[in-house]
Amino acid sequence: MVKKRFVSTGDRVFSGFVYGVLILFGLVCLFPMMYVISISLTPYEEYLRHGGMVFFPQKVTLDAYREFWNEPYLAECFTVTVLQTVLGTAVNIALTVLMAYPLAKTDLVFRKFFTIFTLIPMLIGGGLIPTYLVVKSTGLTDSIWCYILPGAIWSYVLLITRAFFSQIDKSLHEAARIDGAAEWTVLFKIVLPVSTPILATIGLMYGVGHWNEYFASIMYINKPEMRTLQVILREVLNRSTELSVDVVVPAKTLQMAGVVFASVPVIIVYPFLQKYFTQGIMLGAIKG
């Protein structure tokens, strides 16, 4: 017979207080998101009537999203952003895994030297002008690769991936080698199948970084159709004071539509990877 755990009044009060604080923080985080979505769906007349303070529009319209989609080169820039996010994340994960796996081996020659070498970019940056000259001299400007190759491996992501790999039971490696498996077989057949948390974690980190790319676009891109979505959004935000009063939608509504358009993909993907993200960060941070 299972005994019920006694819960004191103090425990109930403390639990209620904790839940109350969490709900309060949740509402504080949810409020800006609700406001942005509401403004983006508010008709022109209702927006003017309420002075821009609308939380639950009486009527819903997609005029702001249609107007935002008509921005010059938006379709091309959206395609570039999606392409560089998908391709860049795949390249980032592949290179990070291929570098983290040997660094996780305790018998690697000069292992300590290579580990310290990966820490240098975290402490000392190459500088804006030298980085630009390198990108330009290698012919990466005005191409999709200027978004991917200069930041192909992040030092922090590499270190947590290495830490995760080093925690995998060494008996799995030894059993595979006894069966005659090569290093590539051990990596792809043994290590990666049990590394879903860290792969999802670094994939999310790299993917969000690529989706929010802004700096590389304004530094290395001269062709307007090769810019990223964040640059288009920035231009819309900067034009808020220049829009005339007889536009189809208010400037504020157009801005909010752009924010939603640029944020929704990340918001949709994150809940599916959240459990792997938390698990991967915790496991990858235990052992250095």
mmCIF file of N, CA and C in Angstrom, residues 66-177:
data_model
loop_
_atom_site.group_PDB
_atom_site.id
_atom_site.type_symbol
_atom_site.label_atom_id
_atom_site.label_comp_id
_atom_site.label_asym_id
_atom_site.label_seq_id
_atom_site.Cartn_x
_atom_site.Cartn_y
_atom_site.Cartn_z
ATOM 1 N N ARG A 66 0.163 42.126 -46.140
ATOM 2 C CA ARG A 66 0.214 42.277 -47.601
ATOM 3 C C ARG A 66 1.125 43.433 -47.986
ATOM 4 N N GLU A 67 1.022 44.528 -47.248
ATOM 5 C CA GLU A 67 1.862 45.681 -47.537
ATOM 6 C C GLU A 67 3.333 45.367 -47.271
ATOM 7 N N PHE A 68 3.597 44.643 -46.200
ATOM 8 C CA PHE A 68 4.985 44.283 -45.894
ATOM 9 C C PHE A 68 5.541 43.348 -46.956
ATOM 10 N N TRP A 69 4.722 42.434 -47.455
ATOM 11 C CA TRP A 69 5.190 41.505 -48.483
ATOM 12 C C TRP A 69 5.496 42.217 -49.796
ATOM 13 N N ASN A 70 4.912 43.400 -49.999
ATOM 14 C CA ASN A 70 5.173 44.178 -51.208
ATOM 15 C C ASN A 70 6.448 45.011 -51.117
ATOM 16 N N GLU A 71 7.172 44.904 -49.999
ATOM 17 C CA GLU A 71 8.443 45.613 -49.879
ATOM 18 C C GLU A 71 9.392 45.162 -50.994
ATOM 19 N N PRO A 72 10.184 46.093 -51.537
ATOM 20 C CA PRO A 72 11.111 45.719 -52.615
ATOM 21 C C PRO A 72 12.087 44.624 -52.180
ATOM 22 N N TYR A 73 12.209 43.609 -53.023
ATOM 23 C CA TYR A 73 13.146 42.501 -52.845
ATOM 24 C C TYR A 73 12.832 41.639 -51.620
ATOM 25 N N LEU A 74 11.644 41.774 -51.036
ATOM 26 C CA LEU A 74 11.355 40.987 -49.837
ATOM 27 C C LEU A 74 11.346 39.491 -50.131
ATOM 28 N N ALA A 75 10.710 39.095 -51.245
ATOM 29 C CA ALA A 75 10.644 37.673 -51.579
ATOM 30 C C ALA A 75 12.040 37.093 -51.775
ATOM 31 N N GLU A 76 12.904 37.834 -52.476
ATOM 32 C CA GLU A 76 14.268 37.359 -52.702
ATOM 33 C C GLU A 76 15.054 37.284 -51.391
ATOM 34 N N CYS A 77 14.904 38.302 -50.541
ATOM 35 C CA CYS A 77 15.632 38.320 -49.269
ATOM 36 C C CYS A 77 15.122 37.234 -48.322
ATOM 37 N N PHE A 78 13.829 36.973 -48.365
ATOM 38 C CA PHE A 78 13.275 35.893 -47.548
ATOM 39 C C PHE A 78 13.843 34.544 -47.993
ATOM 40 N N THR A 79 13.956 34.351 -49.304
ATOM 41 C CA THR A 79 14.537 33.112 -49.826
ATOM 42 C C THR A 79 15.991 32.969 -49.409
ATOM 43 N N VAL A 80 16.740 34.074 -49.480
ATOM 44 C CA VAL A 80 18.146 34.045 -49.068
ATOM 45 C C VAL A 80 18.268 33.698 -47.587
ATOM 46 N N THR A 81 17.400 34.285 -46.755
ATOM 47 C CA THR A 81 17.443 34.024 -45.320
ATOM 48 C C THR A 81 17.147 32.561 -45.011
ATOM 49 N N VAL A 82 16.133 32.007 -45.652
ATOM 50 C CA VAL A 82 15.798 30.600 -45.440
ATOM 51 C C VAL A 82 16.934 29.699 -45.917
ATOM 52 N N LEU A 83 17.475 30.006 -47.092
ATOM 53 C CA LEU A 83 18.549 29.177 -47.646
ATOM 54 C C LEU A 83 19.791 29.206 -46.776
ATOM 55 N N GLN A 84 20.194 30.405 -46.358
ATOM 56 C CA GLN A 84 21.406 30.484 -45.547
ATOM 57 C C GLN A 84 21.196 29.921 -44.153
ATOM 58 N N THR A 85 19.958 29.950 -43.647
ATOM 59 C CA THR A 85 19.675 29.338 -42.351
ATOM 60 C C THR A 85 19.782 27.818 -42.429
ATOM 61 N N VAL A 86 19.170 27.235 -43.439
ATOM 62 C CA VAL A 86 19.187 25.775 -43.589
ATOM 63 C C VAL A 86 20.584 25.277 -43.943
ATOM 64 N N LEU A 87 21.176 25.870 -44.982
ATOM 65 C CA LEU A 87 22.499 25.429 -45.422
ATOM 66 C C LEU A 87 23.563 25.752 -44.371
ATOM 67 N N GLY A 88 23.484 26.948 -43.802
ATOM 68 C CA GLY A 88 24.480 27.343 -42.805
ATOM 69 C C GLY A 88 24.421 26.486 -41.561
ATOM 70 N N THR A 89 23.216 26.171 -41.092
ATOM 71 C CA THR A 89 23.087 25.327 -39.901
ATOM 72 C C THR A 89 23.637 23.933 -40.163
ATOM 73 N N ALA A 90 23.372 23.392 -41.355
ATOM 74 C CA ALA A 90 23.900 22.067 -41.694
ATOM 75 C C ALA A 90 25.429 22.071 -41.718
ATOM 76 N N VAL A 91 26.017 23.108 -42.319
ATOM 77 C CA VAL A 91 27.478 23.211 -42.367
ATOM 78 C C VAL A 91 28.041 23.395 -40.961
ATOM 79 N N ASN A 92 27.413 24.239 -40.166
ATOM 80 C CA ASN A 92 27.873 24.479 -38.793
ATOM 81 C C ASN A 92 27.877 23.201 -37.967
ATOM 82 N N ILE A 93 26.770 22.457 -38.031
ATOM 83 C CA ILE A 93 26.672 21.224 -37.247
ATOM 84 C C ILE A 93 27.721 20.217 -37.697
ATOM 85 N N ALA A 94 27.876 20.057 -39.017
ATOM 86 C CA ALA A 94 28.835 19.082 -39.532
ATOM 87 C C ALA A 94 30.263 19.412 -39.094
ATOM 88 N N LEU A 95 30.667 20.665 -39.254
ATOM 89 C CA LEU A 95 32.032 21.048 -38.895
ATOM 90 C C LEU A 95 32.255 20.999 -37.388
ATOM 91 N N THR A 96 31.246 21.397 -36.619
ATOM 92 C CA THR A 96 31.377 21.367 -35.160
ATOM 93 C C THR A 96 31.532 19.943 -34.652
ATOM 94 N N VAL A 97 30.738 19.024 -35.185
ATOM 95 C CA VAL A 97 30.830 17.622 -34.773
ATOM 96 C C VAL A 97 32.183 17.031 -35.154
ATOM 97 N N LEU A 98 32.639 17.331 -36.375
ATOM 98 C CA LEU A 98 33.902 16.766 -36.839
ATOM 99 C C LEU A 98 35.099 17.302 -36.052
ATOM 100 N N MET A 99 34.975 18.489 -35.477
ATOM 101 C CA MET A 99 36.068 19.022 -34.667
ATOM 102 C C MET A 99 35.924 18.642 -33.202
ATOM 103 N N ALA A 100 34.693 18.588 -32.700
ATOM 104 C CA ALA A 100 34.475 18.273 -31.289
ATOM 105 C C ALA A 100 34.761 16.806 -30.986
ATOM 106 N N TYR A 101 34.495 15.912 -31.934
ATOM 107 C CA TYR A 101 34.677 14.480 -31.678
ATOM 108 C C TYR A 101 36.138 14.124 -31.376
ATOM 109 N N PRO A 102 37.117 14.551 -32.190
ATOM 110 C CA PRO A 102 38.509 14.228 -31.814
ATOM 111 C C PRO A 102 38.974 14.963 -30.560
ATOM 112 N N LEU A 103 38.475 16.186 -30.327
ATOM 113 C CA LEU A 103 38.878 16.914 -29.129
ATOM 114 C C LEU A 103 38.359 16.241 -27.856
ATOM 115 N N ALA A 104 37.309 15.432 -27.980
ATOM 116 C CA ALA A 104 36.761 14.735 -26.816
ATOM 117 C C ALA A 104 37.586 13.514 -26.429
ATOM 118 N N LYS A 105 38.527 13.113 -27.272
ATOM 119 C CA LYS A 105 39.349 11.934 -26.998
ATOM 120 C C LYS A 105 40.521 12.313 -26.088
ATOM 121 N N THR A 106 40.672 11.600 -25.011
ATOM 122 C CA THR A 106 41.746 11.907 -24.060
ATOM 123 C C THR A 106 43.124 11.532 -24.596
ATOM 124 N N ASP A 107 43.178 10.636 -25.595
ATOM 125 C CA ASP A 107 44.470 10.208 -26.136
ATOM 126 C C ASP A 107 44.874 10.996 -27.373
ATOM 127 N N LEU A 108 44.175 12.064 -27.677
ATOM 128 C CA LEU A 108 44.523 12.876 -28.844
ATOM 129 C C LEU A 108 45.839 13.616 -28.596
ATOM 130 N N VAL A 109 46.751 13.538 -29.561
ATOM 131 C CA VAL A 109 48.036 14.225 -29.441
ATOM 132 C C VAL A 109 47.817 15.739 -29.503
ATOM 133 N N PHE A 110 48.448 16.485 -28.601
ATOM 134 C CA PHE A 110 48.309 17.939 -28.503
ATOM 135 C C PHE A 110 46.855 18.359 -28.248
ATOM 136 N N ARG A 111 46.136 17.521 -27.520
ATOM 137 C CA ARG A 111 44.732 17.818 -27.237
ATOM 138 C C ARG A 111 44.577 19.132 -26.483
ATOM 139 N N LYS A 112 45.422 19.353 -25.495
ATOM 140 C CA LYS A 112 45.331 20.579 -24.696
ATOM 141 C C LYS A 112 45.622 21.806 -25.547
ATOM 142 N N PHE A 113 46.582 21.694 -26.448
ATOM 143 C CA PHE A 113 46.915 22.823 -27.327
ATOM 144 C C PHE A 113 45.733 23.174 -28.219
ATOM 145 N N PHE A 114 45.118 22.184 -28.828
ATOM 146 C CA PHE A 114 43.989 22.447 -29.714
ATOM 147 C C PHE A 114 42.794 23.005 -28.937
ATOM 148 N N THR A 115 42.610 22.550 -27.714
ATOM 149 C CA THR A 115 41.512 23.068 -26.894
ATOM 150 C C THR A 115 41.726 24.543 -26.573
ATOM 151 N N ILE A 116 42.942 24.887 -26.192
ATOM 152 C CA ILE A 116 43.249 26.296 -25.915
ATOM 153 C C ILE A 116 43.117 27.126 -27.194
ATOM 154 N N PHE A 117 43.502 26.548 -28.317
ATOM 155 C CA PHE A 117 43.413 27.238 -29.605
ATOM 156 C C PHE A 117 41.967 27.610 -29.934
ATOM 157 N N THR A 118 41.028 26.736 -29.560
ATOM 158 C CA THR A 118 39.618 27.036 -29.819
ATOM 159 C C THR A 118 39.077 28.118 -28.896
ATOM 160 N N LEU A 119 39.740 28.345 -27.779
ATOM 161 C CA LEU A 119 39.297 29.378 -26.845
ATOM 162 C C LEU A 119 39.719 30.779 -27.270
ATOM 163 N N ILE A 120 40.744 30.882 -28.096
ATOM 164 C CA ILE A 120 41.271 32.194 -28.472
ATOM 165 C C ILE A 120 40.218 33.088 -29.121
ATOM 166 N N PRO A 121 39.411 32.590 -30.090
ATOM 167 C CA PRO A 121 38.402 33.478 -30.691
ATOM 168 C C PRO A 121 37.360 33.990 -29.691
ATOM 169 N N MET A 122 37.159 33.265 -28.581
ATOM 170 C CA MET A 122 36.218 33.739 -27.571
ATOM 171 C C MET A 122 36.778 34.926 -26.794
ATOM 172 N N LEU A 123 38.095 35.028 -26.741
ATOM 173 C CA LEU A 123 38.746 36.064 -25.937
ATOM 174 C C LEU A 123 39.270 37.214 -26.789
ATOM 175 N N ILE A 124 39.742 36.890 -27.993
ATOM 176 C CA ILE A 124 40.362 37.901 -28.855
ATOM 177 C C ILE A 124 39.712 37.826 -30.234
ATOM 178 N N GLY A 125 39.097 38.923 -30.672
ATOM 179 C CA GLY A 125 38.502 38.976 -31.995
ATOM 180 C C GLY A 125 39.506 39.456 -33.033
ATOM 181 N N GLY A 126 39.272 39.077 -34.296
ATOM 182 C CA GLY A 126 40.180 39.481 -35.359
ATOM 183 C C GLY A 126 40.081 40.945 -35.720
ATOM 184 N N GLY A 127 38.958 41.579 -35.387
ATOM 185 C CA GLY A 127 38.782 42.984 -35.737
ATOM 186 C C GLY A 127 37.887 43.136 -36.948
ATOM 187 N N LEU A 128 37.182 44.247 -37.032
ATOM 188 C CA LEU A 128 36.220 44.479 -38.101
ATOM 189 C C LEU A 128 36.892 44.584 -39.466
ATOM 190 N N ILE A 129 37.908 45.428 -39.576
ATOM 191 C CA ILE A 129 38.554 45.648 -40.872
ATOM 192 C C ILE A 129 39.312 44.409 -41.346
ATOM 193 N N PRO A 130 40.131 43.752 -40.497
ATOM 194 C CA PRO A 130 40.795 42.527 -40.970
ATOM 195 C C PRO A 130 39.812 41.450 -41.419
ATOM 196 N N THR A 131 38.710 41.307 -40.693
ATOM 197 C CA THR A 131 37.712 40.296 -41.084
ATOM 198 C C THR A 131 37.107 40.625 -42.430
ATOM 199 N N TYR A 132 36.809 41.902 -42.646
ATOM 200 C CA TYR A 132 36.242 42.315 -43.936
ATOM 201 C C TYR A 132 37.233 42.069 -45.072
ATOM 202 N N LEU A 133 38.507 42.371 -44.839
ATOM 203 C CA LEU A 133 39.516 42.166 -45.877
ATOM 204 C C LEU A 133 39.669 40.691 -46.212
ATOM 205 N N VAL A 134 39.590 39.843 -45.204
ATOM 206 C CA VAL A 134 39.688 38.397 -45.458
ATOM 207 C C VAL A 134 38.502 37.920 -46.273
ATOM 208 N N VAL A 135 37.302 38.348 -45.903
ATOM 209 C CA VAL A 135 36.098 37.945 -46.640
ATOM 210 C C VAL A 135 36.157 38.446 -48.078
ATOM 211 N N LYS A 136 36.616 39.675 -48.260
ATOM 212 C CA LYS A 136 36.691 40.241 -49.609
ATOM 213 C C LYS A 136 37.749 39.559 -50.448
ATOM 214 N N SER A 137 38.913 39.290 -49.860
ATOM 215 C CA SER A 137 40.012 38.678 -50.615
ATOM 216 C C SER A 137 39.723 37.236 -50.997
ATOM 217 N N THR A 138 38.892 36.567 -50.244
ATOM 218 C CA THR A 138 38.527 35.181 -50.563
ATOM 219 C C THR A 138 37.333 35.091 -51.504
ATOM 220 N N GLY A 139 36.797 36.231 -51.927
ATOM 221 C CA GLY A 139 35.713 36.237 -52.901
ATOM 222 C C GLY A 139 34.359 35.835 -52.353
ATOM 223 N N LEU A 140 34.141 36.038 -51.073
ATOM 224 C CA LEU A 140 32.873 35.632 -50.460
ATOM 225 C C LEU A 140 31.818 36.734 -50.490
ATOM 226 N N THR A 141 32.226 37.962 -50.818
ATOM 227 C CA THR A 141 31.249 39.055 -50.814
ATOM 228 C C THR A 141 30.190 38.821 -51.893
ATOM 229 N N ASP A 142 28.972 39.282 -51.582
ATOM 230 C CA ASP A 142 27.825 39.159 -52.494
ATOM 231 C C ASP A 142 27.511 37.707 -52.839
ATOM 232 N N SER A 143 27.786 36.805 -51.915
ATOM 233 C CA SER A 143 27.423 35.400 -52.112
ATOM 234 C C SER A 143 26.831 34.860 -50.824
ATOM 235 N N ILE A 144 26.147 33.735 -50.932
ATOM 236 C CA ILE A 144 25.503 33.131 -49.772
ATOM 237 C C ILE A 144 26.539 32.659 -48.756
ATOM 238 N N TRP A 145 27.779 32.413 -49.215
ATOM 239 C CA TRP A 145 28.806 31.849 -48.331
ATOM 240 C C TRP A 145 29.385 32.876 -47.367
ATOM 241 N N CYS A 146 29.175 34.169 -47.632
ATOM 242 C CA CYS A 146 29.671 35.165 -46.678
ATOM 243 C C CYS A 146 28.888 35.117 -45.374
ATOM 244 N N TYR A 147 27.677 34.518 -45.384
ATOM 245 C CA TYR A 147 26.896 34.337 -44.168
ATOM 246 C C TYR A 147 27.306 33.081 -43.396
ATOM 247 N N ILE A 148 27.979 32.157 -44.075
ATOM 248 C CA ILE A 148 28.191 30.825 -43.502
ATOM 249 C C ILE A 148 29.625 30.583 -43.069
ATOM 250 N N LEU A 149 30.581 30.785 -43.981
ATOM 251 C CA LEU A 149 31.962 30.378 -43.718
ATOM 252 C C LEU A 149 32.686 31.215 -42.660
ATOM 253 N N PRO A 150 32.528 32.549 -42.612
ATOM 254 C CA PRO A 150 33.267 33.299 -41.579
ATOM 255 C C PRO A 150 32.938 32.874 -40.146
ATOM 256 N N GLY A 151 31.750 32.389 -39.913
ATOM 257 C CA GLY A 151 31.375 31.915 -38.581
ATOM 258 C C GLY A 151 30.977 30.455 -38.588
ATOM 259 N N ALA A 152 31.751 29.642 -39.302
ATOM 260 C CA ALA A 152 31.382 28.232 -39.491
ATOM 261 C C ALA A 152 31.352 27.462 -38.179
ATOM 262 N N ILE A 153 32.229 27.829 -37.229
ATOM 263 C CA ILE A 153 32.269 27.150 -35.933
ATOM 264 C C ILE A 153 32.321 28.204 -34.839
ATOM 265 N N TRP A 154 31.389 28.128 -33.901
ATOM 266 C CA TRP A 154 31.414 29.004 -32.734
ATOM 267 C C TRP A 154 32.160 28.291 -31.614
ATOM 268 N N SER A 155 33.089 28.995 -31.001
ATOM 269 C CA SER A 155 33.929 28.369 -29.977
ATOM 270 C C SER A 155 33.097 27.831 -28.814
ATOM 271 N N TYR A 156 32.113 28.621 -28.357
ATOM 272 C CA TYR A 156 31.300 28.182 -27.223
ATOM 273 C C TYR A 156 30.529 26.913 -27.569
ATOM 274 N N VAL A 157 29.950 26.874 -28.758
ATOM 275 C CA VAL A 157 29.193 25.691 -29.181
ATOM 276 C C VAL A 157 30.119 24.493 -29.318
ATOM 277 N N LEU A 158 31.306 24.731 -29.824
ATOM 278 C CA LEU A 158 32.275 23.642 -29.960
ATOM 279 C C LEU A 158 32.645 23.047 -28.610
ATOM 280 N N LEU A 159 32.811 23.886 -27.611
ATOM 281 C CA LEU A 159 33.215 23.403 -26.286
ATOM 282 C C LEU A 159 32.113 22.587 -25.613
ATOM 283 N N ILE A 160 30.858 23.036 -25.719
ATOM 284 C CA ILE A 160 29.798 22.250 -25.087
ATOM 285 C C ILE A 160 29.548 20.950 -25.853
ATOM 286 N N THR A 161 29.796 20.953 -27.154
ATOM 287 C CA THR A 161 29.665 19.710 -27.923
ATOM 288 C C THR A 161 30.772 18.736 -27.545
ATOM 289 N N ARG A 162 31.976 19.236 -27.404
ATOM 290 C CA ARG A 162 33.094 18.395 -26.971
ATOM 291 C C ARG A 162 32.843 17.820 -25.586
ATOM 292 N N ALA A 163 32.299 18.653 -24.684
ATOM 293 C CA ALA A 163 32.002 18.186 -23.333
ATOM 294 C C ALA A 163 30.957 17.083 -23.348
ATOM 295 N N PHE A 164 29.965 17.221 -24.213
ATOM 296 C CA PHE A 164 28.930 16.180 -24.322
ATOM 297 C C PHE A 164 29.531 14.876 -24.836
ATOM 298 N N PHE A 165 30.346 14.946 -25.881
ATOM 299 C CA PHE A 165 30.958 13.747 -26.443
ATOM 300 C C PHE A 165 31.863 13.046 -25.425
ATOM 301 N N SER A 166 32.546 13.831 -24.598
ATOM 302 C CA SER A 166 33.469 13.236 -23.635
ATOM 303 C C SER A 166 32.739 12.486 -22.525
ATOM 304 N N GLN A 167 31.411 12.725 -22.363
ATOM 305 C CA GLN A 167 30.641 12.042 -21.327
ATOM 306 C C GLN A 167 30.017 10.735 -21.808
ATOM 307 N N ILE A 168 30.095 10.483 -23.102
ATOM 308 C CA ILE A 168 29.543 9.232 -23.626
ATOM 309 C C ILE A 168 30.382 8.055 -23.122
ATOM 310 N N ASP A 169 29.713 6.999 -22.714
ATOM 311 C CA ASP A 169 30.378 5.830 -22.127
ATOM 312 C C ASP A 169 31.448 5.292 -23.073
ATOM 313 N N LYS A 170 32.664 5.234 -22.577
ATOM 314 C CA LYS A 170 33.786 4.771 -23.407
ATOM 315 C C LYS A 170 33.652 3.300 -23.786
ATOM 316 N N SER A 171 32.868 2.549 -23.029
ATOM 317 C CA SER A 171 32.702 1.133 -23.365
ATOM 318 C C SER A 171 32.023 0.956 -24.723
ATOM 319 N N LEU A 172 31.198 1.928 -25.117
ATOM 320 C CA LEU A 172 30.570 1.854 -26.443
ATOM 321 C C LEU A 172 31.624 1.937 -27.535
ATOM 322 N N HIS A 173 32.589 2.832 -27.373
ATOM 323 C CA HIS A 173 33.672 2.959 -28.349
ATOM 324 C C HIS A 173 34.500 1.672 -28.389
ATOM 325 N N GLU A 174 34.839 1.162 -27.211
ATOM 326 C CA GLU A 174 35.690 -0.023 -27.149
ATOM 327 C C GLU A 174 35.000 -1.237 -27.763
ATOM 328 N N ALA A 175 33.698 -1.379 -27.496
ATOM 329 C CA ALA A 175 32.967 -2.519 -28.067
ATOM 330 C C ALA A 175 32.916 -2.431 -29.586
ATOM 331 N N ALA A 176 32.747 -1.217 -30.101
ATOM 332 C CA ALA A 176 32.696 -1.040 -31.555
ATOM 333 C C ALA A 176 34.052 -1.344 -32.190
ATOM 334 N N ARG A 177 35.123 -0.935 -31.543
ATOM 335 C CA ARG A 177 36.453 -1.189 -32.103
ATOM 336 C C ARG A 177 36.804 -2.679 -32.043
#
